[in-house]
mmCIF file of C-alpha atoms and ligand atoms in Angstrom:
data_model
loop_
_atom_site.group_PDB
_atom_site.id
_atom_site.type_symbol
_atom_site.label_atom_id
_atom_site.label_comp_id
_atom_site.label_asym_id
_atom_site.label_seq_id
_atom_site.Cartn_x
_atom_site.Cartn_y
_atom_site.Cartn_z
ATOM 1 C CA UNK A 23 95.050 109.160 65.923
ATOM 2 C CA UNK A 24 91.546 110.253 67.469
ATOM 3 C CA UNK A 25 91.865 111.470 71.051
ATOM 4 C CA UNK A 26 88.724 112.093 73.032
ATOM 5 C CA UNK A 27 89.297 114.196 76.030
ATOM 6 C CA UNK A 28 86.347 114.524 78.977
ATOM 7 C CA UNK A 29 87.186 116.883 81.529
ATOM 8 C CA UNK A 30 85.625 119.901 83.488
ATOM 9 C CA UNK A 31 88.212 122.427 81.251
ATOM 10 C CA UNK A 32 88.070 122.104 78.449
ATOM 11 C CA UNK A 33 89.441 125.607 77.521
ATOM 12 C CA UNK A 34 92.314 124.573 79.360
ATOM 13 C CA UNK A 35 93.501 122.547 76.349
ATOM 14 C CA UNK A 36 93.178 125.385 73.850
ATOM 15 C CA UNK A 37 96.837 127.155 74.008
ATOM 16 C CA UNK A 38 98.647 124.090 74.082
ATOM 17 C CA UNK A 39 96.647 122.369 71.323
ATOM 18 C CA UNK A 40 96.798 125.346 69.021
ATOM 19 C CA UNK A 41 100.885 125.610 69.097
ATOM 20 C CA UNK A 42 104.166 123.743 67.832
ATOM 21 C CA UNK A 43 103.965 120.148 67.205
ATOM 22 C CA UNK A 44 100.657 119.255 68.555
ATOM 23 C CA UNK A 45 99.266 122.211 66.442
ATOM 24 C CA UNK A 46 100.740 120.884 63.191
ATOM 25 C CA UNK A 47 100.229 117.136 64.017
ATOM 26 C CA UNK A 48 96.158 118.241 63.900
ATOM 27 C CA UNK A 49 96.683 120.227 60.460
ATOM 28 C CA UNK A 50 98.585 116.649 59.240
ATOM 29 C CA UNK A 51 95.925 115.266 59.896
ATOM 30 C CA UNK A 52 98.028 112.865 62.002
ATOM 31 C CA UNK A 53 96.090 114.044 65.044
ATOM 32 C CA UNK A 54 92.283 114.953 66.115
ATOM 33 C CA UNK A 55 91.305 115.818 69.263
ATOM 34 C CA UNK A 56 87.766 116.657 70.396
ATOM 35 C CA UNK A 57 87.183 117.955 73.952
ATOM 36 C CA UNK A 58 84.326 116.599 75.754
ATOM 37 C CA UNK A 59 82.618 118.670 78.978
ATOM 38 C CA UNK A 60 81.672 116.000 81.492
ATOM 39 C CA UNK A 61 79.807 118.870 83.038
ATOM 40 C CA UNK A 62 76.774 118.699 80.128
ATOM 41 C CA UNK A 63 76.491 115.143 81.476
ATOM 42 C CA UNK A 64 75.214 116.682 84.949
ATOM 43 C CA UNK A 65 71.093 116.124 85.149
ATOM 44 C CA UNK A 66 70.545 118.608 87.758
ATOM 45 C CA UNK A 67 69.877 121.935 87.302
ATOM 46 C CA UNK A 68 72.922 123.374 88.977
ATOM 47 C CA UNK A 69 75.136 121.217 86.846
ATOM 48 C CA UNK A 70 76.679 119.718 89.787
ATOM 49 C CA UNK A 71 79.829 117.374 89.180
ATOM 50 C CA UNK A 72 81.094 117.033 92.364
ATOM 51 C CA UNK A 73 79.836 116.075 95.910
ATOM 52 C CA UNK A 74 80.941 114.975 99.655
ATOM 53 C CA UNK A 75 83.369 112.418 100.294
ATOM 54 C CA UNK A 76 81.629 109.329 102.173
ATOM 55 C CA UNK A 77 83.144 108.608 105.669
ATOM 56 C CA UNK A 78 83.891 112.574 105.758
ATOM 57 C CA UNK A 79 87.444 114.300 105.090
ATOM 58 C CA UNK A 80 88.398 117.488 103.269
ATOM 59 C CA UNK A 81 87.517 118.577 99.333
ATOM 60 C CA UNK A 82 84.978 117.706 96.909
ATOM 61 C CA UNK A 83 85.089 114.505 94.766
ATOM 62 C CA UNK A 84 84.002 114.078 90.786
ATOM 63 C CA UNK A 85 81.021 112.465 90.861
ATOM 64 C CA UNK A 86 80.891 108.751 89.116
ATOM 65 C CA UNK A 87 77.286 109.659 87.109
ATOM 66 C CA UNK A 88 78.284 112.189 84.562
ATOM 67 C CA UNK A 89 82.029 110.764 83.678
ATOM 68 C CA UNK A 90 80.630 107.524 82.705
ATOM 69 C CA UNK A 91 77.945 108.705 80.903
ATOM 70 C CA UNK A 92 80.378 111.104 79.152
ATOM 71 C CA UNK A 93 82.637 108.286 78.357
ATOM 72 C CA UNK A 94 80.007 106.019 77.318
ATOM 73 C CA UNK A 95 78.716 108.676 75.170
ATOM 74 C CA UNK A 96 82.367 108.272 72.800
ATOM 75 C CA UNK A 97 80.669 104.939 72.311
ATOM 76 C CA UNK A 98 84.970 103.044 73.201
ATOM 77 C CA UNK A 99 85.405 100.140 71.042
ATOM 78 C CA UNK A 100 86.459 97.086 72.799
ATOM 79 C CA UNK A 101 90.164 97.827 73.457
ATOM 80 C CA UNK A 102 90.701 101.702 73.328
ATOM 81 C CA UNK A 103 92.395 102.863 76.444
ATOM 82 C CA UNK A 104 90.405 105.188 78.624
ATOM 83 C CA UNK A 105 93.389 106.291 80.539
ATOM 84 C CA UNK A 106 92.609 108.408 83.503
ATOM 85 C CA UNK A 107 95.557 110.878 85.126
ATOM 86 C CA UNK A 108 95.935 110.106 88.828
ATOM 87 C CA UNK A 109 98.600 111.197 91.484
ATOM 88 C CA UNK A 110 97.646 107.795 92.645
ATOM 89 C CA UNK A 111 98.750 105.514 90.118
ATOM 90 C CA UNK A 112 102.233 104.498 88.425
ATOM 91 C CA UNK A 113 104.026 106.907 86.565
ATOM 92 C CA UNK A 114 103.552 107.032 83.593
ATOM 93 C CA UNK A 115 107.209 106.326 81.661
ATOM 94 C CA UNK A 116 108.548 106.567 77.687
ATOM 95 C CA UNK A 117 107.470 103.222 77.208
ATOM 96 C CA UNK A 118 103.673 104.117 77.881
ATOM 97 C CA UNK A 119 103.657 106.554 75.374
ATOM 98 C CA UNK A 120 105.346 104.463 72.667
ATOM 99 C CA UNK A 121 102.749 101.893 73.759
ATOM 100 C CA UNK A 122 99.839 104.372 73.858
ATOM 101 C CA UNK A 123 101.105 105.711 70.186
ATOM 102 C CA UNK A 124 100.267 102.916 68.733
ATOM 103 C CA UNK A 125 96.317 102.877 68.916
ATOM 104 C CA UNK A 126 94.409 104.848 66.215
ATOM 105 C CA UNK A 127 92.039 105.595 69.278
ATOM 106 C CA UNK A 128 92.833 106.651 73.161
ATOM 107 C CA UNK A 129 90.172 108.700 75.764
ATOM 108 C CA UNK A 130 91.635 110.631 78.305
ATOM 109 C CA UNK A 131 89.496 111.469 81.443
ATOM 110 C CA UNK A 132 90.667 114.045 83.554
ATOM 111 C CA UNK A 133 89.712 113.815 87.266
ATOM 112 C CA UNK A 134 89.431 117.545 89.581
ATOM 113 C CA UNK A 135 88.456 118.429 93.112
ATOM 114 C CA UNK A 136 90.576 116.675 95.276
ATOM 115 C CA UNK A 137 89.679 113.537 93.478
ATOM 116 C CA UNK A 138 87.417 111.058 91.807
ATOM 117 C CA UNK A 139 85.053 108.612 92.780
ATOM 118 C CA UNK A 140 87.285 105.348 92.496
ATOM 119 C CA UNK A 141 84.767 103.468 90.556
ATOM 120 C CA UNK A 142 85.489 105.380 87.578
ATOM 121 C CA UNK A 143 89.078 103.907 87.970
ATOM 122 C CA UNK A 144 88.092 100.433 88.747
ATOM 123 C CA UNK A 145 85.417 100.212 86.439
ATOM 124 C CA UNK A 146 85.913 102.660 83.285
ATOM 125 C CA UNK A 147 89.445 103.156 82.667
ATOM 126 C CA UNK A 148 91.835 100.839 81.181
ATOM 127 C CA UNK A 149 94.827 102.715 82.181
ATOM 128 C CA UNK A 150 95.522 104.632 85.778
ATOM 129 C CA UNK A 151 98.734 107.032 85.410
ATOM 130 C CA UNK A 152 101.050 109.369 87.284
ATOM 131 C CA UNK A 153 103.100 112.040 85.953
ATOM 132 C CA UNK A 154 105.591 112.654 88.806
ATOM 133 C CA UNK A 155 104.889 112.654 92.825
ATOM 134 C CA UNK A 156 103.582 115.929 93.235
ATOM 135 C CA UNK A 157 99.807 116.388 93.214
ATOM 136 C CA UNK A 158 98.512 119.086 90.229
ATOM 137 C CA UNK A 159 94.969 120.753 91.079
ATOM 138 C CA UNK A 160 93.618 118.684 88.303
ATOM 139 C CA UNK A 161 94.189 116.084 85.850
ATOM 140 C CA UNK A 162 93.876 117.865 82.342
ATOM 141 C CA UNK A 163 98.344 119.306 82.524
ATOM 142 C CA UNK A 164 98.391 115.271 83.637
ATOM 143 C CA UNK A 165 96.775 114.235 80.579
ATOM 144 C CA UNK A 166 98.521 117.054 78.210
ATOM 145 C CA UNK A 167 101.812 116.050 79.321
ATOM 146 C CA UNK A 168 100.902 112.323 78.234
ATOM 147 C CA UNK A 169 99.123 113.519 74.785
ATOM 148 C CA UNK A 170 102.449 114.939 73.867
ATOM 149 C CA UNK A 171 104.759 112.731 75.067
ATOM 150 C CA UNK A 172 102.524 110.079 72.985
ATOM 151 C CA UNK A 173 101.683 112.243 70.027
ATOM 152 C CA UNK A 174 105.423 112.572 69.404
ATOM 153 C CA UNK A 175 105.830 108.906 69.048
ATOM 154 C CA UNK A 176 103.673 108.402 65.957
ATOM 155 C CA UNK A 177 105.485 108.406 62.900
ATOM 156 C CA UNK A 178 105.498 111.316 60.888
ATOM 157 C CA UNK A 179 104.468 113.694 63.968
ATOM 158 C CA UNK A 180 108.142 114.880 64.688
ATOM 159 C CA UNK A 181 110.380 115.756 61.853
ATOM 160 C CA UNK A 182 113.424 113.355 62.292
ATOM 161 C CA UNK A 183 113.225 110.009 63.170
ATOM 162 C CA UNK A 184 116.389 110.379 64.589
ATOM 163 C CA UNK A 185 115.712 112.842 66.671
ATOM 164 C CA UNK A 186 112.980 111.024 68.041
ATOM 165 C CA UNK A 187 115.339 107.603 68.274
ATOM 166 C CA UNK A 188 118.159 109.702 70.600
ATOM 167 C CA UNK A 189 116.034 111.280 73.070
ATOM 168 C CA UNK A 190 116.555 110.968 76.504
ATOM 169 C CA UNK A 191 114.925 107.438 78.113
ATOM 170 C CA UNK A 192 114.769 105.458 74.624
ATOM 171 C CA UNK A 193 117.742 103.564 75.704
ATOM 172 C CA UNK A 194 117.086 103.760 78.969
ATOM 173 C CA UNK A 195 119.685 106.943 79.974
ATOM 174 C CA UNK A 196 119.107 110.770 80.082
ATOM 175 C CA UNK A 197 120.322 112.959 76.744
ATOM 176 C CA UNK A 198 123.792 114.140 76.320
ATOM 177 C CA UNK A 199 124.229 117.947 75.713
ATOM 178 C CA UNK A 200 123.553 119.563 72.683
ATOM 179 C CA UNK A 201 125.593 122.604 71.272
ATOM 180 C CA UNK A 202 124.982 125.098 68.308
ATOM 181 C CA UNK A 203 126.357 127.833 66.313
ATOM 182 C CA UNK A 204 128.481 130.150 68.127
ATOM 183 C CA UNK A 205 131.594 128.092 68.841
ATOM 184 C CA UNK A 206 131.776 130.496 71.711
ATOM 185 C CA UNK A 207 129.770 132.552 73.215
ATOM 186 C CA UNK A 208 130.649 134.732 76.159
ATOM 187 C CA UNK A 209 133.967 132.962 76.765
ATOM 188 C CA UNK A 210 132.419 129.244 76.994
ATOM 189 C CA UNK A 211 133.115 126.996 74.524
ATOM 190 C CA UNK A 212 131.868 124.148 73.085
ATOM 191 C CA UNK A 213 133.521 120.927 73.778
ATOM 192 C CA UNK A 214 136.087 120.196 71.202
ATOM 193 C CA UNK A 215 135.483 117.037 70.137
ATOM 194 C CA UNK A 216 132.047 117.963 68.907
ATOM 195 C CA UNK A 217 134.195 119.981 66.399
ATOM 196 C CA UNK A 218 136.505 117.844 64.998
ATOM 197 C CA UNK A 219 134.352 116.016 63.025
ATOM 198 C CA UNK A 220 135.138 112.471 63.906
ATOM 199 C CA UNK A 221 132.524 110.669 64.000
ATOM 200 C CA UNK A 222 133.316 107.974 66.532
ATOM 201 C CA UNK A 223 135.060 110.371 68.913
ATOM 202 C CA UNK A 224 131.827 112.175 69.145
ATOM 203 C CA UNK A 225 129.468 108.944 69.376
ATOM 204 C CA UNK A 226 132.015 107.661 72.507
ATOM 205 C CA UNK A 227 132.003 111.238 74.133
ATOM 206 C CA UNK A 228 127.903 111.317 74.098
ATOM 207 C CA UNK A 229 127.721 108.321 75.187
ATOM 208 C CA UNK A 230 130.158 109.011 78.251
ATOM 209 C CA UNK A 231 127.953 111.588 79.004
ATOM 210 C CA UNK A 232 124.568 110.307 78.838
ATOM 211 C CA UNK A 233 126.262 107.845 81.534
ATOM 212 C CA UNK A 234 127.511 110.393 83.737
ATOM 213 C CA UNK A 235 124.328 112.159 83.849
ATOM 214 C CA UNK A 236 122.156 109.490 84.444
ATOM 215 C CA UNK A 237 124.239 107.979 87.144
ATOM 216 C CA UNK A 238 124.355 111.478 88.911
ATOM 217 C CA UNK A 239 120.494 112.395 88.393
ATOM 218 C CA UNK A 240 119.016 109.528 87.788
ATOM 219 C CA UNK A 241 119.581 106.704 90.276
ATOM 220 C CA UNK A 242 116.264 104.964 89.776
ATOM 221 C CA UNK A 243 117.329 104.685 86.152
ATOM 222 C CA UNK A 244 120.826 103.987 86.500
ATOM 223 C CA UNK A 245 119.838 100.718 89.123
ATOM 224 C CA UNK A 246 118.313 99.540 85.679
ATOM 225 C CA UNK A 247 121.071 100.015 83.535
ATOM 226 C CA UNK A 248 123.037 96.687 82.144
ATOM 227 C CA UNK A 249 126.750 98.494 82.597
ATOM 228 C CA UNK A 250 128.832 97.319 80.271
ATOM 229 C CA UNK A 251 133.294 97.042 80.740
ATOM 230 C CA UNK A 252 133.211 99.943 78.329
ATOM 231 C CA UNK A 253 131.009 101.442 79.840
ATOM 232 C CA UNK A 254 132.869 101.236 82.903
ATOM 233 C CA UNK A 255 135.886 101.746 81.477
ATOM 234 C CA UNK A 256 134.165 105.819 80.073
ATOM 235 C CA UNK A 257 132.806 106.111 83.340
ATOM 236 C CA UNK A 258 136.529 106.155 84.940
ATOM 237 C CA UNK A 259 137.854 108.400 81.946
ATOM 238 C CA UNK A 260 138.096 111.837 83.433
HETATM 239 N N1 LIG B 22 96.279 114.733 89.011
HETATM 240 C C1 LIG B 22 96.768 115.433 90.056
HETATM 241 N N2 LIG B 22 98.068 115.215 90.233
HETATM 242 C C2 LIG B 22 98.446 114.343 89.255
HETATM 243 C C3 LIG B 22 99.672 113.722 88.902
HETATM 244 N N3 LIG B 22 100.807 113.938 89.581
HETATM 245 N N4 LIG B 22 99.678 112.878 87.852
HETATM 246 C C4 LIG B 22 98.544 112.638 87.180
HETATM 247 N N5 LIG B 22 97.358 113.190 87.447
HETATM 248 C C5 LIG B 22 97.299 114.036 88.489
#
């Protein structure tokens, strides 16, 4: 997968694109990512990407001139997302990045200030997301949080497919715990049926879990949920 990234920052991307799986994904050749500054699409000779809001209020806006012609410059085949990260906007869920993982192409724009003009929304991007309701002082942890959730979800990128297959959200409930290697550590143990070896004990017991947990921390996934009588029935186990 190609990912084009404008933004304002680009050094911002450097850790987190040189380490663990994203790192590896790029020296698989699985992943490339090129970092585009919308600020050498600026024609003045300050370099000036933001300005005023009309109709007054606090903060600077991103200009509309220089991210379009920075995202026309990528030349976007009909089709490839330009997805832009935006407090304002639905969030962005597992299913988006499944979604998003399957293109051999996405652009990420990545807005700053206390915004962007909204054109670049209504008349650039493809895709408008959210990555929680909390507003970030710019869009480029937005978009990393996105690459990797969708970088993940290409084949070959994360080790197991397993491991990929039981995460939390892919059947619509939260992860049950995970335990290694010491049996006990500082008087806690590890549940025994994780010990025992029995295959379908263990399977019902995560299972029983991932329910309790969602239905405790979850609600807005839980309301979603199809609840099955067993599943009722592990919910009432103590
Ligand atoms: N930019 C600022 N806050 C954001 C958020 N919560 N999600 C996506 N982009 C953002």
């Amino acid at each position: 997968m190609k990912v084009e990234i404008a933004t304002l920052f680009p050094d911002f991307f450097s850790g987190p694109l040189q380490s663990s799986i994203l790192r590896r994904a790029q020296q698989q050749q699985l992943l490339q990512v090129n970092l585009h500054n919308i600020r050498d699409y600026t024609h003045d000779k300050h370099r000036t990407a933001d300005d005023r809001p009309f109709g007054g209020g606090p903060g600077m806006l991103l200009k509309p001139e220089p991210v379009f012609e920075c995202v026309e410059a990528l030349q976007p085949e009909p089709g490839t997302p330009v997805i832009l990260a935006s407090p304002r906007a639905p969030l962005f869920t597992q299913r988006d990045a499944i979604e998003l993982s399957a293109y051999n192409r996405l652009i990420f724009v990545c807005g700053h200030y206390e915004g962007i003009d909204e054109r670049v929304q209504q008349h650039l991007c493809t895709h408008v997301y959210s990555i929680g309701s909390y507003v970030l002082t710019g869009g480029e942890l937005a978009t990393l949080v996105m690459l990797d959730a969708t970088v993940r979800m290409i084949p070959g990128v994360v080790g197991k497919a397993d491991s990929v297959s039981q995460d939390s959200f892919m059947d619509g409930l939260l992860d049950c715990p995970h335990y290694t290697r010491p049996a006990e550590y500082r008087g806690w143990p590890v549940p025994d049926v994780l010990l025992g070896g029995h295959h379908a004990e263990i399977e019902r017991w995560r299972h029983q879990q991932k329910l309790r947990a969602t239905r405790q921390w979850r609600p807005d996934l839980w309301q979603n949920y199809p609840v099955s009588p067993q599943d009722e029935q592990l919910l009432e186990e103590e």
